[in-house]
Structures are given as C-alpha cells and as structure tokens.
Coordinates of C-alpha atoms in Angstrom, one line a residue:
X1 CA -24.1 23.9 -14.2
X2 CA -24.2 24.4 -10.2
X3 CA -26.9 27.4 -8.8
X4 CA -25.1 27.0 -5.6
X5 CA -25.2 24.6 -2.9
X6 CA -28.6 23.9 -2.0
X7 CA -28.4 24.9 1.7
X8 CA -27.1 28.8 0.7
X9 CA -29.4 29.1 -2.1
X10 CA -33.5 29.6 -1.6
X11 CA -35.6 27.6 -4.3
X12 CA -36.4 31.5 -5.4
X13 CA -32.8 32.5 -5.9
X14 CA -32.3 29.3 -7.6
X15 CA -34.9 30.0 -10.0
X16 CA -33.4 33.7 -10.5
X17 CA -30.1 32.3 -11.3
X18 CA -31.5 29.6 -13.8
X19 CA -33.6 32.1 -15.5
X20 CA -30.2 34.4 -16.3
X21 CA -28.2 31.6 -17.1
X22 CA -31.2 31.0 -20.3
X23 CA -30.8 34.3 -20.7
X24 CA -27.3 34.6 -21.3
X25 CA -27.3 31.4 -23.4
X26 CA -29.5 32.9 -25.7
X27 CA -27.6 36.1 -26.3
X28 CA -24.3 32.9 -27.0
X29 CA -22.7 34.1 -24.0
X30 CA -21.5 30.9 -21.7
X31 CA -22.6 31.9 -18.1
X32 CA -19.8 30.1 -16.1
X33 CA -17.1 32.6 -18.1
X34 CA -19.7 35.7 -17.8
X35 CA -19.6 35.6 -13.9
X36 CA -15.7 34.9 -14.0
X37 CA -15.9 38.2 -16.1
X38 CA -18.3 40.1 -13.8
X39 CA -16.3 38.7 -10.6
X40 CA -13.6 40.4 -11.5
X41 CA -9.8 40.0 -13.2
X42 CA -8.3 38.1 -10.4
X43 CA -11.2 35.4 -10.5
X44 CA -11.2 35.2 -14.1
X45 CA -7.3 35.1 -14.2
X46 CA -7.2 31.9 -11.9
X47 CA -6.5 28.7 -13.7
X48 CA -7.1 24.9 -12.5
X49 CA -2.7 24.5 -12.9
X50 CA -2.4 27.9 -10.5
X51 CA -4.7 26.8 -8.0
X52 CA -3.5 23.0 -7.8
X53 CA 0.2 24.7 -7.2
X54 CA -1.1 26.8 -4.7
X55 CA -3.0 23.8 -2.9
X56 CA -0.1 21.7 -3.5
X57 CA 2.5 24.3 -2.0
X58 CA 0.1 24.9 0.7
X59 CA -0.4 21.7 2.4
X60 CA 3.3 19.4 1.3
X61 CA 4.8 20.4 4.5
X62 CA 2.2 18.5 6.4
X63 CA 2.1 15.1 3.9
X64 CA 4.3 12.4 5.9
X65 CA 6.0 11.2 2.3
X66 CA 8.3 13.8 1.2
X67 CA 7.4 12.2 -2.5
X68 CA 3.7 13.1 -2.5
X69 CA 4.5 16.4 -3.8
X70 CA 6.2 15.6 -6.9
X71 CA 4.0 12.6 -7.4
X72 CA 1.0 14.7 -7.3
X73 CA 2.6 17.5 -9.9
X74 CA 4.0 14.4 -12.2
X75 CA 0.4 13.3 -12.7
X76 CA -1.6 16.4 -13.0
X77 CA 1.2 17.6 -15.5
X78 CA 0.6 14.4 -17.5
X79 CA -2.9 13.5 -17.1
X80 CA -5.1 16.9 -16.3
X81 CA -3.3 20.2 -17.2
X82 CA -3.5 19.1 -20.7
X83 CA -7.6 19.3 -20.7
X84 CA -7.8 21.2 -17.4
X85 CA -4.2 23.5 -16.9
X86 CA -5.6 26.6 -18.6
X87 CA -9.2 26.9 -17.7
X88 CA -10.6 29.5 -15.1
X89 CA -10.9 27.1 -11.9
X90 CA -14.8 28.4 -11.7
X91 CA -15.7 27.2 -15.0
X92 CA -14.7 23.5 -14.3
X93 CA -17.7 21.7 -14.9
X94 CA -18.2 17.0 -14.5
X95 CA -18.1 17.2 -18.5
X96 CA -14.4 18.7 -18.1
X97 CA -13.4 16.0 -15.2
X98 CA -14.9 12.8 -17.1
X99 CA -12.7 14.0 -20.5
X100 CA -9.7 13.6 -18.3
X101 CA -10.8 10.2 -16.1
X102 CA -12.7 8.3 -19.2
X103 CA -9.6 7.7 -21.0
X104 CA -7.7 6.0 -18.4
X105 CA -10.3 5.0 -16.0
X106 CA -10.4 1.3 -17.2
X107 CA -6.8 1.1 -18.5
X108 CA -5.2 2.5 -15.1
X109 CA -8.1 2.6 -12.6
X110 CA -5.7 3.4 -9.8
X111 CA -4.2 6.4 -11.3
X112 CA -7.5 7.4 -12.5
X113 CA -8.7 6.7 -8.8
X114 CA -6.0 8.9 -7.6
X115 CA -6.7 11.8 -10.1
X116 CA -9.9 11.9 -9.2
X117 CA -9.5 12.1 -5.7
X118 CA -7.0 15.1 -6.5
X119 CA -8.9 16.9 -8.5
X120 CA -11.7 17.2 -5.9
X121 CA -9.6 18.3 -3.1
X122 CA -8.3 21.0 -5.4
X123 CA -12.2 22.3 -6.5
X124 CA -12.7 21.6 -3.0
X125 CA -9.6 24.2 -2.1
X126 CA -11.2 26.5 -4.8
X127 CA -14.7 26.9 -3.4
X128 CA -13.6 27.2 0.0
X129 CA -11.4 30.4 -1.0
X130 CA -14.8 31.2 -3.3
X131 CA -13.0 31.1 -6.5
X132 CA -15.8 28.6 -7.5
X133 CA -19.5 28.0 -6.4
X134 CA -21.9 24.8 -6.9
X135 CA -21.3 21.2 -5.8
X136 CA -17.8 19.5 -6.5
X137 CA -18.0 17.9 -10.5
X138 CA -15.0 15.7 -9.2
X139 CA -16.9 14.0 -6.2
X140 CA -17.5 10.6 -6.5
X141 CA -20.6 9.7 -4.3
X142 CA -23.9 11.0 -5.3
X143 CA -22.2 11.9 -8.4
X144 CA -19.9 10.1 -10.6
X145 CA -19.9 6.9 -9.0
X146 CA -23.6 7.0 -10.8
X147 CA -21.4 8.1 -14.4
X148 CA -18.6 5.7 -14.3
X149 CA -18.5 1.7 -13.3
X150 CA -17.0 1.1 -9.5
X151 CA -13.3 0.9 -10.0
X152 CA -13.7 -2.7 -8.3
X153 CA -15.9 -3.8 -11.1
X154 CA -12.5 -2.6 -13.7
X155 CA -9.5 -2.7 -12.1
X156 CA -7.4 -5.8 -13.3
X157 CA -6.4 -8.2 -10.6
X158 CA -2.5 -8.3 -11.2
X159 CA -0.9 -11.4 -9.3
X160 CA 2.6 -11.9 -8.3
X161 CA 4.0 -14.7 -9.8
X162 CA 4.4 -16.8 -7.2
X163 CA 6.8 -20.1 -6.7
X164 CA 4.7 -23.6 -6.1
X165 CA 5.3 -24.8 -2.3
X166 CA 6.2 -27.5 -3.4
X167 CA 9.1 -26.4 -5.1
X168 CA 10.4 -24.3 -3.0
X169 CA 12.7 -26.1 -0.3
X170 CA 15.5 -26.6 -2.6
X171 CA 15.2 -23.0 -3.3
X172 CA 15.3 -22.1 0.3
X173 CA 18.1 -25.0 0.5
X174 CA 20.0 -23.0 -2.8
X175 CA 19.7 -19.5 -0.9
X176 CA 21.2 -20.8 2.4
X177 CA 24.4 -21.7 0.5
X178 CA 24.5 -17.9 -0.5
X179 CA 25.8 -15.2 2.0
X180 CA 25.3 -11.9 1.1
X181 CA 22.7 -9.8 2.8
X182 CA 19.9 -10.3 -0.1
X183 CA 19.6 -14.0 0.7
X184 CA 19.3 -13.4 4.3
X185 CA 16.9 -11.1 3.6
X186 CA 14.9 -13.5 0.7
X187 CA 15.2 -15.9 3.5
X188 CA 13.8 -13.7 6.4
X189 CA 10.7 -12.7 3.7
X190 CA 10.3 -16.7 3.5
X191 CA 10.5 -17.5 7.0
X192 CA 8.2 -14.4 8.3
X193 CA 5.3 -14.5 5.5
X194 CA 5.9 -10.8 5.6
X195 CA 6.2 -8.6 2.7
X196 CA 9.8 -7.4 1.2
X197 CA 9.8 -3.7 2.3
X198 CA 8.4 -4.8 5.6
X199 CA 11.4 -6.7 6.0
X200 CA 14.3 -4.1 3.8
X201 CA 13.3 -1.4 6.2
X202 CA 12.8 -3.8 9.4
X203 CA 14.8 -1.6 12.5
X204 CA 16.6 -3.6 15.0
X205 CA 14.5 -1.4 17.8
X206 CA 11.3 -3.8 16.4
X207 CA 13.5 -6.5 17.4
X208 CA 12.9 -8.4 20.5
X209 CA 15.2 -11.0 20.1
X210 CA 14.3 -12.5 24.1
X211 CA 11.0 -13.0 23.1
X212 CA 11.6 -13.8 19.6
X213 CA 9.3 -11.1 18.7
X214 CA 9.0 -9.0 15.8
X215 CA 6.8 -6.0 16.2
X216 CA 6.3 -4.3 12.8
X217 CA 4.8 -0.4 13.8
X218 CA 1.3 0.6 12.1
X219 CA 3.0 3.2 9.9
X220 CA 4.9 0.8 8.2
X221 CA 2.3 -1.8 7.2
X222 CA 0.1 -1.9 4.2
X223 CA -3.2 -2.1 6.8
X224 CA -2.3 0.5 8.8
X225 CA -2.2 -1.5 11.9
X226 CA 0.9 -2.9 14.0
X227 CA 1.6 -6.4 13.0
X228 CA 3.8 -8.8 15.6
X229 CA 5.5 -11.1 13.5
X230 CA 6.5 -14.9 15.6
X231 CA 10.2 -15.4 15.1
X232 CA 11.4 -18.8 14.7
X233 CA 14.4 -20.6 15.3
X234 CA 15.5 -20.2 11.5
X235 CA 14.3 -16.5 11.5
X236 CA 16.4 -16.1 15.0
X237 CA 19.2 -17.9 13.0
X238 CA 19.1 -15.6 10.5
X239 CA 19.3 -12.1 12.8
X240 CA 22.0 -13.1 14.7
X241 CA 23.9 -14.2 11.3
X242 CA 23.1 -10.6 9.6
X243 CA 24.4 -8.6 12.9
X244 CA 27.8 -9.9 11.7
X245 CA 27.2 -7.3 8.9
X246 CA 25.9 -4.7 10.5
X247 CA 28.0 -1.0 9.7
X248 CA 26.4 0.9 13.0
X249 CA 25.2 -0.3 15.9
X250 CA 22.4 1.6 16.9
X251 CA 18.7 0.7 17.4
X252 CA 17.5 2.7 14.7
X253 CA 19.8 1.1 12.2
X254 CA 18.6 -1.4 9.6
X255 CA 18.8 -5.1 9.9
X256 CA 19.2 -5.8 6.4
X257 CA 21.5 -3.1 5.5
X258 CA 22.0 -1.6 2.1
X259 CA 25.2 -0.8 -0.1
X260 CA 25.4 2.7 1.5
X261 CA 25.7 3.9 5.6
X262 CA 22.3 4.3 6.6
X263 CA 20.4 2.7 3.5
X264 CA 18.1 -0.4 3.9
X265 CA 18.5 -3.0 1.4
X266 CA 17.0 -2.5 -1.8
X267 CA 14.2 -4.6 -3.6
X268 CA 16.2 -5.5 -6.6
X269 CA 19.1 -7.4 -4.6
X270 CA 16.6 -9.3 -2.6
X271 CA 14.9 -10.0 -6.1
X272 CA 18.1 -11.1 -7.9
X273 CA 19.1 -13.9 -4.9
X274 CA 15.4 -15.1 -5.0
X275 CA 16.1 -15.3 -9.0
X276 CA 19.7 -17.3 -8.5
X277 CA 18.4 -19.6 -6.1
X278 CA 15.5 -20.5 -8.4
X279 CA 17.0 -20.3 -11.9
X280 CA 14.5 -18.5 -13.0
X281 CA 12.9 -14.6 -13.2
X282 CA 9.7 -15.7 -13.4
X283 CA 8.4 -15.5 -9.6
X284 CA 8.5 -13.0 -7.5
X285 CA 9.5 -12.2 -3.6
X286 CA 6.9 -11.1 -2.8
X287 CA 4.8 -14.6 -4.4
X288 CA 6.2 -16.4 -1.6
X289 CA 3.3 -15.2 0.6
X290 CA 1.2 -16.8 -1.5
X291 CA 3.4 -20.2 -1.5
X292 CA 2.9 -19.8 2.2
X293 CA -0.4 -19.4 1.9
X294 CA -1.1 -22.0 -0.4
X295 CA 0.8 -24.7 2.1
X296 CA -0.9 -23.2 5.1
X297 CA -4.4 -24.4 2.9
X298 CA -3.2 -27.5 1.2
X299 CA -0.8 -28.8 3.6
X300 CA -2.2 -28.2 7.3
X301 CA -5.2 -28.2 9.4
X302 CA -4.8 -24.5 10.8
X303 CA -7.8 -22.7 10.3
X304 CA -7.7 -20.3 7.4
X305 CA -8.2 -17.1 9.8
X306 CA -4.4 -18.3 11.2
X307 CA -3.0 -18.0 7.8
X308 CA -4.8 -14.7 7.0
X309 CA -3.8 -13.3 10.1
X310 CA 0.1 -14.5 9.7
X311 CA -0.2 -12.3 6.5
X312 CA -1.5 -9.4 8.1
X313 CA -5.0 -9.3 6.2
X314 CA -8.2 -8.6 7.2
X315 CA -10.3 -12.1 8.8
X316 CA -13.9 -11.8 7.6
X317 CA -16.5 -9.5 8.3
X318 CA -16.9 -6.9 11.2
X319 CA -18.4 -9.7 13.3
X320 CA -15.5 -11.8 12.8
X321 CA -12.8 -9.5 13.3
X322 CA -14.6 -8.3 16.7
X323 CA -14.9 -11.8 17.7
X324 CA -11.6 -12.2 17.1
X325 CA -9.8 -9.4 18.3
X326 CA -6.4 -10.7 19.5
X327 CA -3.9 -11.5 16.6
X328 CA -3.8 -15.3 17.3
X329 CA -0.2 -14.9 18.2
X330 CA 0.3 -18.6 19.6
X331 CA -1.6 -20.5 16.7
X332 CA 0.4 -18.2 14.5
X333 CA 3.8 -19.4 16.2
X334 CA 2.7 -23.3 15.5
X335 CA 2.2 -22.6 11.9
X336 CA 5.4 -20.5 11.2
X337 CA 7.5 -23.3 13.1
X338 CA 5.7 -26.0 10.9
X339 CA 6.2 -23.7 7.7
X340 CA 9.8 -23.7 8.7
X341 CA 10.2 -27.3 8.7
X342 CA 8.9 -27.4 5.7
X343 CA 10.9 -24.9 4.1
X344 CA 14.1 -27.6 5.6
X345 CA 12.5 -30.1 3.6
X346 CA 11.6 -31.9 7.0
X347 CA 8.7 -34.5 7.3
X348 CA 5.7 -33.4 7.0
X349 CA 4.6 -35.5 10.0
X350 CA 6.1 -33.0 11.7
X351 CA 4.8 -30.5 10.1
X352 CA 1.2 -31.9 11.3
X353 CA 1.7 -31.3 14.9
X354 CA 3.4 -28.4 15.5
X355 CA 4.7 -27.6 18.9
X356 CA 2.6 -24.8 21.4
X357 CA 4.5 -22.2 22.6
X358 CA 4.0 -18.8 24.9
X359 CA 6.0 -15.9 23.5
X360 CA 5.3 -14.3 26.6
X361 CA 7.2 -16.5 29.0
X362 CA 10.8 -18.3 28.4
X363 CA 11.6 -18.5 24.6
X364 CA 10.5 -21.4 22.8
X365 CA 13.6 -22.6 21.0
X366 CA 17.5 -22.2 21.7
X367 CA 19.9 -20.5 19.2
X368 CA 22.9 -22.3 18.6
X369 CA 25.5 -22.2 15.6
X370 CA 23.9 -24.9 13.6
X371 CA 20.7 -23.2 13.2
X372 CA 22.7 -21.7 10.8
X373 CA 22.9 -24.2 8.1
X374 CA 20.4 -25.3 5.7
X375 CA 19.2 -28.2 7.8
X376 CA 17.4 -26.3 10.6
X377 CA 16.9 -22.4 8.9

C-alpha cells in the first residue's frame, strides 16, 4: 500500500498517512476504497477497463500499426478485465497485477510480458491524471522482476523446423520447375537468407538492380536497423523473372505480388511451394535461415560474424559490434555466391573459394536468360 512517492511525501507525512491507514483497518474499513470515497464520486467511479479505454483512445492515432489498438483491447478483455475491469483504478495494488500475470507468466511469457508492460503504462496514465498515488504495482524493475523469475529464464525456446542443408538442393532444384509467384518468392527467401515478410513486402524502390543491391529500410526489419541484402546472379535471375508478373508498375509496388491489386504475397502460398517442393509440411520457410546458417558453419571457412551479419543479427558484444561497424558487405557477397552454388548442387570446390567482388563499382555478374533455369539460380 503506496504513502506516496517518496520525493512528494516527508518521512513525517509518511508516518501520518501510515498511522490512519492502522487506523482505518482497525475500524474494517480498507483505506485504498476509503480515500476513493473521500476523493470524491468521479474518482471512486473510475474503473481500471474505463481508464485503459481512455488511454487506449487517447494515444492509437499516434501507434504506427493500425492493429495495436485492437490487439491491446483483445488482451486486456481476455486476460485483465476479468480480475482488474471493475476495480476503482486507485485501489490497484502488485497483489491485484500478479493474480493476472502468475497464471500465464510461464505458459505464455510473451503475452504475459506484454500485459505487464500495458498495465503499467495504463497506472502510469492514471497517476499522472491523479486518479492514483504511490509507486506503479505493474513496474518491473525494483519491483516485480524481484517477485517473478526473468522471462528469459521461462520463456520456451520455440525453433522453426528447419530443412537439413544437405537436403536441400533438390528442393531448391523441385521449386525452380514451379512458376508461380510463391516459388519465386521461396526461392528469393533461399537465395537472400532473409526472412519471409522481409521478402512478401520487399518494394521494387529497395531495389537496385545496377548494383545488385537490396536495401531493406530499418522499419521493416526485426532489429530495427536497415539491412543491405547482396544480390546474386540467381537472386537477379529471379527479379527480372517476377517483373513479368508484375500488375503496376510503380516503385512502390510489391515485387512478389499477391492475389489482389496492391497486396504483397501472403505467408501461406510461399509456405505451401516450400511444402510441394519438399514433400513434406514439416519445415518451415522461415528454417531455411537456419539451413543457411548451418552450411555457412559446417561447410565454409567464413568467419561466423559473416554469417550472423548475412542474417541480420547482432555480432557479439558492444566491443565487437563497434569494432566492427560496417556490415561486411563484400565478405557477405562471397558467401551468398558460394551459398548459391550450392543451392545448384555445384561442387563444393567451388563453393571454397568464392569469387571477391565490389558492389560499389561495375556489377559482379551478367544476367542472361539461362540464369533462369535450375542450373545457375
């Protein structure tokens, strides 16, 4: 039960408030509601669901995804207006938080993550408009990250079921023989190392097919940060086959277009041509990052910060990362030629020593219609 925060309250007005709350307790009155009461009806009358709508309504016109706002109501509806809807927003205490977190925390630690973090910007809302006083019950450092384990130490590790590299040329062989625009696309994901709605909502204006660039903007990356992406002759094979099927022609349309005008391909078709190709449902687009990165390790002699980087993660430590502050763009070039090759079923001598190349000057390879076929893509 919060006396205030500590830098509005003297240690004499703390004791003051402490002493009435006994006092109240003894007469069997709870002092949290008694203070609603003496505040006033409008105080009293203000629930945790009325002031998460108001917040909510409030601040959705500035949220970039135009889905936060119904995400947000779908899981206080399910998970916290059932213990936490009806109560005066001044009376929520960490007792009334943890019986909505504790049942899901290690079953669904990233909802329960979530909620948590929603539940304290609401309280947060509250006090500011002085519906509420004392420290936030929802807060996690200083406070209930000493209550409940780290969500690291519980969350369960869920892998994509990923296709063995060395299985995987005759699939890549299988999908070339298809051509609709979710093999391309299963084909681009392949050939890039990216991820599958890096690739579905991938804008011919990130496209510099001169350079045999692609320049993947911060917004649209897991990291937050703008990922260039080396394009090889397979990947540049693969473009200039899909701009057959494009339905508009400007800059800002999508290269791997969907069903409807103006729609990017959607997960499942890309999916269901990964499935055909390899007669089976049991691996996943997106696991053939980690076939990649299991050649890359296995197969090669490119250092492991070249492979992490190709993926777009993080390379080591804060030291490392500053001592390594370009993206590696040539070494990664090498290795997504050589990855090509062997996604052709090509030697792996050749695989070994990968060509150089500077992205920046004339373009490494030259397209030409064969690239097309399964031999060279």
């Amino acid at each position: 039960m919060g006396l205030g925060p500590a830098r509005d309250v003297s240690l004499a007005d703390a004791r003051l408030r402490a002493a009435e709350n006994r006092r109240l307790l003894l007469e069997g009155l709870d002092p949290l509601e008694e203070k609603a009461r003496q505040k006033g009806p409008d105080v009293q009358e203000r629930t945790f669901a009325q002031v998460a709508e108001q917040y909510i309504t409030e601040q959705a016109p500035g949220w970039k995804d135009p889905r936060s706002a119904p995400m947000w109501r779908s899981s206080l509806d399910r998970h916290v207006y059932p213990v936490l809807g009806s109560r005066p927003i001044g009376s929520v205490q960490t007792e009334d938080v943890l019986a909505v977190l504790r049942p899901i925390w290690e079953s669904t630690t990233e909802t329960a993550t979530r909620l948590r973090g929603r539940m304290e910007r609401i309280l947060d809302y509250a006090q500011s408009h002085h519906w509420r006083e004392g420290e936030n019950p929802a807060r996690w450092r200083g406070h209930l990250g000493n209550i409940l384990p780290k969500p690291t130490a519980v969350t369960k590790v869920v892998h994509h079921a990923a296709l063995p590299y060395r299985d995987l040329p005759p699939v890549y062989s299988r999908l070339g023989a298809e051509h609709g625009v979710g093999a391309l696309a299963a084909r681009f994901v392949c050939l890039t190392a990216t991820r599958s709605g890096e690739v579905r909502k991938a804008l011919w204006s990130e496209i510099d097919l001169k350079k045999k660039i692609w320049t993947i903007p911060a917004e649209r990356m897991k990291a937050g940060r703008e990922h260039r992406v080396p394009l090889t002759n397979g990947a540049m094979a693969l473009l200039y086959k899909v701009q057959t099927l494009r339905s508009s022609s400007g800059e800002d349309s999508f290269v791997f277009p969907g069903g409807r005008v103006g729609s990017p391909l959607s997960d499942v078709a890309v999916s269901k041509a990964l499935h055909q190709a390899a007669g089976t449902k049991d691996v996943t687009i997106h696991g053939l990052r980690s076939s990649f990165r299991d050649w890359a390790a296995e197969e090669t002699d490119f250092p492991r910060e070249v492979a992490e980087m190709a993926l777009a993660h993080a390379i080591g430590d804060k030291v490392e990362a500053a001592y390594r502050r370009g993206d590696l763009f040539n070494r990664r070039f090498e290795m997504m030629h050589a990855w090509e090759r062997f996604c052709a079923g090509q030697s792996t001598e050749a695989v070994a020593k990968p060509p150089r190349s500077n992205p920046d000057s004339a373009p490494l390879f030259t397209w030409k219609d064969s690239d097309i076929g399964d031999s060279d893509a």
